[in-house]
Amino acid sequence: MDDEYYMNLAVIEAKKAAESDEVPVGAVIIDRDHQVIGYGRNCPISSHDPSGHAEMNAIRMAAKAVSNYRLVDTTLYVTLEPCIMCMGAIIHARIKRVVFGAGDPKWGAAVSLYQLADDRRLNHRPEIVSGILEEQTRHLIKDFFIHKRSI
C-alpha cells in the first residue's frame, strides 16, 4: 500500500477546502482492494454544519458507497490528526486503519491530546499511522492561518 499516494489525494481535497476559505483538511477512504470509496474536505462554515469535517464527509460517502455504516477493512487518510468527534465516528464505523499527516496538539484525538484508538474500554481500536507527508500537510494549515491573520 502506498500511503503517500493516498495522502496526496487527501492533500488535493485539503487544497479545495482552502480555496473555499475553509480550514484545509482533506480525507480519502480506501477499501481492502485499494479503491477510493469516499473522500471529503472541511466545509463546516459553508455547510453551516459543525460536523462538516473532512473525515465525516468521507465516512458518509464511503458508507453510502458500500451500503453499510460499518467500514470494515478500510483505511482513512487525512491530512490532519482527527479530532474527538471524528475519532468517535472512525471507531463507530470500524475503520481498520487511520493514516494522518500533521499532528494536532490542540484538538488531536488519535495521539496528540487524546489517544482514543488506544482506549481498551472501546470495542474497536483502529491502527494509527502518523507523519505521512507531515511537512506538506503541516504547511497547508500553517500557511492558511498566516494568510487569514494577514487579511
XYZ file of C-alpha atoms in Angstrom:
151
model
C 0.000 0.000 0.000
C 1.351 3.403 -0.946
C 0.416 5.694 1.938
C 1.963 8.729 0.260
C -0.110 8.234 -2.893
C -3.398 8.248 -0.976
C -2.273 11.063 1.296
C -1.613 13.126 -1.826
C -5.255 12.554 -2.787
C -6.252 13.858 0.639
C -3.987 16.883 0.098
C -5.901 17.662 -3.107
C -9.128 17.705 -1.071
C -7.491 19.919 1.556
C -6.477 22.424 -1.107
C -10.078 22.512 -2.362
C -11.197 23.332 1.190
C -8.699 26.201 1.336
C -9.982 27.527 -1.997
C -13.420 27.683 -0.363
C -11.960 29.559 2.622
C -12.342 26.518 4.879
C -9.555 25.127 7.074
C -7.552 22.971 4.640
C -8.183 19.425 5.755
C -8.860 16.626 3.291
C -9.637 12.938 3.660
C -9.838 9.819 1.490
C -11.086 6.330 2.380
C -9.976 3.231 0.521
C -11.341 -0.286 0.713
C -9.406 -3.556 1.016
C -8.863 -3.529 -2.769
C -7.265 -0.068 -2.530
C -10.170 1.593 -4.335
C -11.252 5.039 -3.191
C -14.776 4.706 -1.798
C -15.048 8.075 -0.090
C -13.431 11.466 0.052
C -14.150 14.744 1.736
C -12.864 18.099 2.768
C -13.648 20.501 5.554
C -16.812 22.504 4.985
C -18.383 23.329 8.367
C -18.555 27.046 7.575
C -20.127 26.815 4.126
C -22.440 23.948 5.084
C -23.440 25.520 8.423
C -22.692 22.129 9.953
C -20.276 21.654 12.857
C -19.850 18.017 11.793
C -18.701 19.067 8.314
C -15.169 17.826 8.860
C -13.242 16.130 6.066
C -13.302 12.750 7.824
C -17.040 12.903 8.487
C -17.767 13.755 4.865
C -15.523 10.936 3.628
C -17.132 8.470 6.056
C -20.635 9.429 4.895
C -19.663 8.957 1.246
C -17.911 5.637 1.882
C -20.835 4.273 3.904
C -23.197 5.099 1.050
C -20.818 3.536 -1.460
C -20.789 0.209 0.388
C -24.390 0.474 1.635
C -23.276 -0.129 5.201
C -22.486 2.008 8.208
C -19.603 -0.324 9.013
C -16.443 0.371 7.022
C -14.555 -2.776 7.950
C -11.162 -3.321 6.267
C -10.871 0.294 5.168
C -8.162 2.876 5.585
C -8.823 6.563 6.181
C -6.186 9.041 5.015
C -6.495 12.533 6.453
C -4.142 15.483 6.290
C -4.622 16.487 9.950
C -4.953 14.305 13.029
C -8.653 13.608 13.686
C -10.497 15.391 16.481
C -12.624 13.716 19.157
C -15.783 13.815 17.020
C -14.053 12.289 14.024
C -12.264 9.636 16.073
C -15.633 8.701 17.554
C -17.094 8.253 14.071
C -13.993 6.315 12.955
C -14.393 3.931 15.879
C -18.144 3.520 15.340
C -17.582 2.847 11.629
C -14.936 0.216 12.467
C -12.361 1.770 10.158
C -9.339 -0.504 10.361
C -6.545 1.982 9.809
C -6.144 5.762 10.154
C -3.228 7.459 8.429
C -2.692 11.152 9.023
C -0.169 13.795 8.105
C 0.230 16.559 10.681
C -0.484 16.114 14.345
C -2.898 18.484 16.074
C -1.772 19.357 19.622
C -4.914 21.433 20.272
C -7.614 19.034 19.029
C -5.961 15.734 18.096
C -7.664 12.637 19.462
C -5.529 9.916 17.870
C -2.158 10.563 19.532
C -1.633 14.229 20.482
C -4.206 15.384 23.029
C -6.158 12.133 23.407
C -5.357 8.583 22.346
C -8.835 7.196 21.684
C -7.504 4.399 19.491
C -5.601 3.035 22.500
C -8.553 3.055 24.891
C -9.170 -0.594 25.796
C -12.655 0.258 27.084
C -13.788 0.786 23.495
C -14.801 -2.177 21.349
C -12.760 -1.123 18.323
C -9.251 0.266 18.167
C -8.050 1.340 14.724
C -4.393 1.180 13.819
C -2.889 4.687 13.766
C -0.106 5.778 11.420
C 1.133 9.353 11.695
C 3.541 11.633 9.885
C 2.812 10.734 6.252
C 3.653 13.874 4.218
C 3.855 15.621 7.578
C 5.749 18.707 6.408
C 3.454 19.303 3.459
C 0.259 18.835 5.465
C 1.529 20.971 8.348
C 2.373 23.773 5.929
C -1.129 23.670 4.412
C -2.607 24.518 7.805
C 0.124 26.933 8.868
C 0.071 28.900 5.605
C -3.733 29.067 5.659
C -3.784 30.676 9.107
C -0.873 33.001 8.314
C -2.863 34.243 5.324
C -6.089 34.575 7.375
C -4.333 36.642 10.040
C -2.829 38.969 7.434
C -6.200 39.920 5.991
